[in-house]
mmCIF file of C-alpha atoms in Angstrom:
data_model
loop_
_atom_site.group_PDB
_atom_site.id
_atom_site.type_symbol
_atom_site.label_atom_id
_atom_site.label_comp_id
_atom_site.label_asym_id
_atom_site.label_seq_id
_atom_site.Cartn_x
_atom_site.Cartn_y
_atom_site.Cartn_z
ATOM 1 C CA MET B 1 -33.840 -13.783 -4.325
ATOM 2 C CA GLN B 2 -31.862 -16.568 -3.200
ATOM 3 C CA PRO B 3 -32.677 -18.422 -0.256
ATOM 4 C CA SER B 4 -29.459 -18.322 2.111
ATOM 5 C CA LYS B 5 -29.857 -14.456 1.511
ATOM 6 C CA ARG B 6 -33.900 -13.979 2.690
ATOM 7 C CA GLN B 7 -32.835 -16.180 5.811
ATOM 8 C CA TYR B 8 -30.037 -12.903 6.113
ATOM 9 C CA PHE B 9 -32.623 -10.875 6.245
ATOM 10 C CA GLU B 10 -34.988 -12.357 8.390
ATOM 11 C CA GLU B 11 -32.165 -13.067 11.005
ATOM 12 C CA GLU B 12 -31.112 -9.254 11.084
ATOM 13 C CA ALA B 13 -35.487 -8.612 11.406
ATOM 14 C CA ARG B 14 -36.091 -10.723 13.916
ATOM 15 C CA LEU B 15 -33.372 -9.691 16.394
ATOM 16 C CA ALA B 16 -33.947 -6.591 15.518
ATOM 17 C CA ALA B 17 -36.916 -7.336 17.373
ATOM 18 C CA LEU B 18 -34.495 -8.132 20.422
ATOM 19 C CA PRO B 19 -34.535 -5.506 23.520
ATOM 20 C CA GLY B 20 -30.358 -4.675 23.418
ATOM 21 C CA HIS B 21 -29.238 -7.709 21.350
ATOM 22 C CA PRO B 22 -25.559 -6.722 20.958
ATOM 23 C CA ARG B 23 -25.282 -7.538 16.889
ATOM 24 C CA HIS B 24 -28.155 -4.804 16.547
ATOM 25 C CA ILE B 25 -26.801 -1.332 17.636
ATOM 26 C CA ASN B 26 -28.679 1.800 16.410
ATOM 27 C CA PRO B 27 -29.368 4.574 17.714
ATOM 28 C CA GLU B 28 -32.101 7.327 18.160
ATOM 29 C CA PHE B 29 -33.488 9.296 16.043
ATOM 30 C CA PRO B 30 -34.648 13.197 17.610
ATOM 31 C CA ARG B 31 -37.999 13.565 16.564
ATOM 32 C CA GLY B 32 -38.641 14.158 13.202
ATOM 33 C CA ALA B 33 -34.935 13.656 11.989
ATOM 34 C CA ARG B 34 -34.839 13.371 8.500
ATOM 35 C CA VAL B 35 -32.592 10.468 8.156
ATOM 36 C CA VAL B 36 -30.456 8.751 5.775
ATOM 37 C CA SER B 37 -29.110 5.287 5.953
ATOM 38 C CA ILE B 38 -26.189 3.737 4.619
ATOM 39 C CA GLY B 39 -26.536 -0.082 3.634
ATOM 40 C CA CYS B 40 -29.451 0.065 4.792
ATOM 41 C CA GLY B 41 -29.813 -3.868 4.391
ATOM 42 C CA GLY B 42 -33.189 -5.846 4.591
ATOM 43 C CA GLY B 43 -34.902 -3.878 7.105
ATOM 44 C CA TRP B 44 -37.475 -4.150 10.119
ATOM 45 C CA SER B 45 -40.257 -3.033 10.816
ATOM 46 C CA GLY B 46 -40.194 0.245 13.795
ATOM 47 C CA GLU B 47 -36.352 0.952 12.538
ATOM 48 C CA ALA B 48 -37.918 4.407 11.640
ATOM 49 C CA GLY B 49 -38.310 5.243 14.643
ATOM 50 C CA GLN B 50 -39.704 9.098 15.127
ATOM 51 C CA ALA B 51 -38.210 10.680 11.880
ATOM 52 C CA ALA B 52 -40.029 12.369 10.112
ATOM 53 C CA ARG B 53 -38.167 11.196 6.514
ATOM 54 C CA PHE B 54 -36.175 7.671 6.167
ATOM 55 C CA VAL B 55 -33.770 6.651 3.533
ATOM 56 C CA GLY B 56 -32.132 3.266 2.497
ATOM 57 C CA VAL B 57 -29.306 3.273 0.479
ATOM 58 C CA ASP B 58 -27.725 -0.215 -0.398
ATOM 59 C CA ILE B 59 -25.549 -1.706 -2.901
ATOM 60 C CA ASP B 60 -28.224 -5.063 -2.853
ATOM 61 C CA GLU B 61 -30.925 -5.147 -4.979
ATOM 62 C CA ASP B 62 -31.626 -8.129 -2.987
ATOM 63 C CA ALA B 63 -32.143 -5.656 0.342
ATOM 64 C CA ARG B 64 -34.605 -3.087 -1.919
ATOM 65 C CA GLU B 65 -36.503 -6.582 -3.063
ATOM 66 C CA PHE B 66 -37.165 -7.685 1.502
ATOM 67 C CA ARG B 67 -37.911 -4.078 2.046
ATOM 68 C CA LEU B 68 -40.662 -3.638 -0.816
ATOM 69 C CA GLU B 69 -41.911 -6.798 0.129
ATOM 70 C CA ARG B 70 -43.323 -5.745 3.385
ATOM 71 C CA ASN B 71 -43.439 -1.776 3.461
ATOM 72 C CA PRO B 72 -44.265 -0.429 -0.820
ATOM 73 C CA SER B 73 -44.108 3.335 0.362
ATOM 74 C CA ASP B 74 -40.354 2.251 2.363
ATOM 75 C CA GLU B 75 -37.614 5.260 0.184
ATOM 76 C CA ILE B 76 -35.079 3.178 -0.565
ATOM 77 C CA HIS B 77 -32.196 3.728 -3.444
ATOM 78 C CA ILE B 78 -28.893 0.849 -5.009
ATOM 79 C CA GLY B 79 -25.711 2.596 -5.009
ATOM 80 C CA SER B 80 -22.236 3.197 -2.266
ATOM 81 C CA GLY B 81 -21.993 5.547 -0.064
ATOM 82 C CA ASP B 82 -18.785 6.679 -1.693
ATOM 83 C CA ASP B 83 -21.481 8.978 -3.542
ATOM 84 C CA LEU B 84 -25.059 9.505 -2.714
ATOM 85 C CA PRO B 85 -27.711 10.196 -4.854
ATOM 86 C CA PHE B 86 -28.930 13.712 -2.222
ATOM 87 C CA LYS B 87 -28.827 17.135 -2.226
ATOM 88 C CA ASP B 88 -26.831 19.282 -0.087
ATOM 89 C CA GLY B 89 -27.826 19.520 2.907
ATOM 90 C CA GLU B 90 -30.962 16.859 2.920
ATOM 91 C CA PHE B 91 -30.231 15.069 5.752
ATOM 92 C CA THR B 92 -30.517 16.265 9.815
ATOM 93 C CA PHE B 93 -28.793 12.357 10.761
ATOM 94 C CA TYR B 94 -26.963 9.802 8.672
ATOM 95 C CA MET B 95 -26.149 6.674 9.988
ATOM 96 C CA ALA B 96 -23.657 4.436 8.503
ATOM 97 C CA ARG B 97 -24.393 0.599 10.824
ATOM 98 C CA VAL B 98 -21.870 -1.618 10.174
ATOM 99 C CA SER B 99 -21.171 -0.215 6.112
ATOM 100 C CA ILE B 100 -18.216 2.326 7.137
ATOM 101 C CA MET B 101 -15.291 -0.699 6.979
ATOM 102 C CA TYR B 102 -16.038 -1.606 2.811
ATOM 103 C CA MET B 103 -16.412 2.155 1.394
ATOM 104 C CA ASP B 104 -13.104 4.655 1.290
ATOM 105 C CA VAL B 105 -14.077 6.520 4.275
ATOM 106 C CA ASN B 106 -12.644 9.836 3.250
ATOM 107 C CA ARG B 107 -15.033 9.923 0.251
ATOM 108 C CA ALA B 108 -17.800 8.107 2.870
ATOM 109 C CA MET B 109 -16.929 10.267 5.678
ATOM 110 C CA ALA B 110 -17.522 13.874 3.006
ATOM 111 C CA GLU B 111 -20.753 12.752 1.587
ATOM 112 C CA ALA B 112 -22.346 12.264 4.728
ATOM 113 C CA PHE B 113 -21.032 16.407 5.150
ATOM 114 C CA ARG B 114 -22.709 17.057 2.554
ATOM 115 C CA VAL B 115 -25.819 15.751 2.411
ATOM 116 C CA LEU B 116 -25.972 17.224 5.781
ATOM 117 C CA ALA B 117 -27.614 19.794 6.899
ATOM 118 C CA PRO B 118 -25.779 22.584 9.793
ATOM 119 C CA GLY B 119 -26.364 21.221 12.986
ATOM 120 C CA GLY B 120 -26.869 17.481 11.094
ATOM 121 C CA GLN B 121 -25.609 14.259 13.907
ATOM 122 C CA VAL B 122 -23.531 11.376 12.258
ATOM 123 C CA TRP B 123 -23.097 8.124 13.828
ATOM 124 C CA ILE B 124 -20.900 5.812 12.082
ATOM 125 C CA THR B 125 -20.271 1.996 13.554
ATOM 126 C CA GLY B 126 -17.298 -0.528 12.033
ATOM 127 C CA HIS B 127 -15.657 -3.605 13.024
ATOM 128 C CA ASP B 128 -11.938 -2.961 15.493
ATOM 129 C CA PHE B 129 -9.105 -4.101 14.477
ATOM 130 C CA ASP B 130 -9.531 -7.442 17.151
ATOM 131 C CA HIS B 131 -12.629 -8.583 15.633
ATOM 132 C CA VAL B 132 -10.974 -8.617 11.752
ATOM 133 C CA TRP B 133 -7.469 -10.086 13.840
ATOM 134 C CA SER B 134 -9.707 -12.934 15.106
ATOM 135 C CA HIS B 135 -10.746 -14.342 11.508
ATOM 136 C CA TRP B 136 -7.629 -13.536 10.932
ATOM 137 C CA THR B 137 -5.643 -17.086 13.442
ATOM 138 C CA GLU B 138 -8.806 -18.378 12.880
ATOM 139 C CA SER B 139 -8.356 -18.710 8.537
ATOM 140 C CA VAL B 140 -5.061 -19.537 9.715
ATOM 141 C CA ARG B 141 -6.416 -22.046 12.343
ATOM 142 C CA ARG B 142 -8.112 -23.660 9.340
ATOM 143 C CA VAL B 143 -5.147 -22.963 7.058
ATOM 144 C CA GLN B 144 -7.594 -21.286 4.211
ATOM 145 C CA LEU B 145 -5.198 -19.751 2.035
ATOM 146 C CA LYS B 146 -7.162 -17.913 -0.499
ATOM 147 C CA ASP B 147 -8.233 -15.527 3.160
ATOM 148 C CA ILE B 148 -5.542 -15.975 5.257
ATOM 149 C CA VAL B 149 -4.461 -13.504 2.168
ATOM 150 C CA PHE B 150 -7.715 -11.422 2.027
ATOM 151 C CA ARG B 151 -7.701 -10.700 5.824
ATOM 152 C CA SER B 152 -4.288 -10.033 5.620
ATOM 153 C CA TYR B 153 -5.144 -6.939 2.381
ATOM 154 C CA VAL B 154 -8.041 -5.834 5.342
ATOM 155 C CA LEU B 155 -5.971 -5.409 8.516
ATOM 156 C CA LEU B 156 -2.996 -2.928 6.565
ATOM 157 C CA ASN B 157 -6.083 -1.451 4.406
ATOM 158 C CA GLY B 158 -6.921 -0.469 8.480
ATOM 159 C CA TRP B 159 -2.734 0.386 9.252
ATOM 160 C CA ALA B 160 -3.038 2.140 6.395
ATOM 161 C CA PHE B 161 -6.219 4.898 7.043
ATOM 162 C CA HIS B 162 -5.395 3.991 10.786
ATOM 163 C CA LEU B 163 -1.731 6.456 10.217
ATOM 164 C CA LEU B 164 -1.825 7.401 6.327
ATOM 165 C CA GLY B 165 -5.405 8.658 6.637
ATOM 166 C CA SER B 166 -6.110 6.271 2.962
ATOM 167 C CA THR B 167 -7.275 2.839 1.816
ATOM 168 C CA PHE B 168 -7.253 1.015 -1.141
ATOM 169 C CA ARG B 169 -9.254 -1.522 -2.908
ATOM 170 C CA PHE B 170 -7.648 -5.407 -2.964
ATOM 171 C CA PRO B 171 -5.439 -5.443 -5.563
ATOM 172 C CA LEU B 172 -5.841 -9.304 -6.652
ATOM 173 C CA LYS B 173 -9.884 -8.194 -7.379
ATOM 174 C CA ARG B 174 -10.327 -4.201 -7.120
ATOM 175 C CA SER B 175 -13.668 -4.123 -7.040
ATOM 176 C CA ARG B 176 -12.612 -5.475 -2.710
ATOM 177 C CA LEU B 177 -12.692 -3.038 -0.447
ATOM 178 C CA GLU B 178 -12.730 -3.374 2.838
ATOM 179 C CA SER B 179 -10.788 -1.984 6.761
ATOM 180 C CA PHE B 180 -11.196 -1.931 10.369
ATOM 181 C CA GLN B 181 -11.462 1.243 11.663
ATOM 182 C CA THR B 182 -9.488 2.578 14.518
ATOM 183 C CA GLN B 183 -10.667 5.376 17.193
ATOM 184 C CA GLY B 184 -8.219 7.716 15.697
ATOM 185 C CA GLY B 185 -8.574 6.311 12.285
ATOM 186 C CA LEU B 186 -12.438 7.279 12.222
ATOM 187 C CA ARG B 187 -11.689 11.011 14.068
ATOM 188 C CA ARG B 188 -9.051 12.014 11.959
ATOM 189 C CA GLY B 189 -11.200 10.937 9.299
ATOM 190 C CA LEU B 190 -14.183 12.974 10.426
ATOM 191 C CA GLU B 191 -12.103 16.791 11.747
ATOM 192 C CA ARG B 192 -10.950 16.543 7.418
ATOM 193 C CA ALA B 193 -14.322 16.605 6.498
ATOM 194 C CA GLY B 194 -15.729 18.983 8.482
ATOM 195 C CA PHE B 195 -16.703 17.246 11.240
ATOM 196 C CA VAL B 196 -17.120 18.677 15.428
ATOM 197 C CA ASP B 197 -17.773 16.779 19.002
ATOM 198 C CA ILE B 198 -16.552 13.683 18.257
ATOM 199 C CA GLN B 199 -17.032 10.837 20.759
ATOM 200 C CA PHE B 200 -16.674 7.990 20.758
ATOM 201 C CA PRO B 201 -19.738 6.424 22.617
ATOM 202 C CA VAL B 202 -19.094 2.235 24.435
ATOM 203 C CA ALA B 203 -20.661 0.045 22.052
ATOM 204 C CA GLU B 204 -20.351 -4.328 22.098
ATOM 205 C CA GLN B 205 -17.341 -5.866 21.706
ATOM 206 C CA GLN B 206 -15.138 -5.476 17.958
ATOM 207 C CA ILE B 207 -17.599 -3.067 17.560
ATOM 208 C CA LEU B 208 -16.440 0.532 17.128
ATOM 209 C CA LEU B 209 -18.995 3.409 16.998
ATOM 210 C CA VAL B 210 -18.279 6.849 16.829
ATOM 211 C CA THR B 211 -21.079 9.942 16.583
ATOM 212 C CA ALA B 212 -20.099 13.439 15.351
ATOM 213 C CA LYS B 213 -21.832 17.021 14.350
ATOM 214 C CA LYS B 214 -21.938 19.234 11.310
ATOM 215 C CA PRO B 215 -21.164 22.194 12.939
#
């Protein structure tokens, strides 16, 4: 594992131990919940709370290595939230903490609905327009042409999901996919997937939090 990646995971774990730190907004799981965490990263002690089962999913092999070094019994799968390797109704709580923007949002929401049992809960955070806009303006200020092009794509992709209900991959590198989220876009996407009781609790600046339930 690269030293920079290890430092990132260690910093994540450190900040998670600071109560109320805005960079680690995290849900409280109902006692006995069966949780699947999409884009779980390296994790930290006590992350699973009162859950009876906690399963992490991440595309980064380093995340699994970091987790298993500290907690060999952790359950983690390498893969994407677009195509989950779980049975229908296997979980009661689905979370995607700052990871939805890197997925095909519609497919991710459909998978969330599939793997949740009736009455299961969804908890998702993502970047709002202001977050991406601030990065775009900083790239312009620094005259970082490659980043200007990519951040322009992210802005366009976010509006595409808000207005048209779909996202598209970065044309210059098809492996990359990123967007920002709006309340309207997330609400309509969750409704298309079948979710109800969609709410937007107040979260930190530039982070959009949405919760919903499977009927």
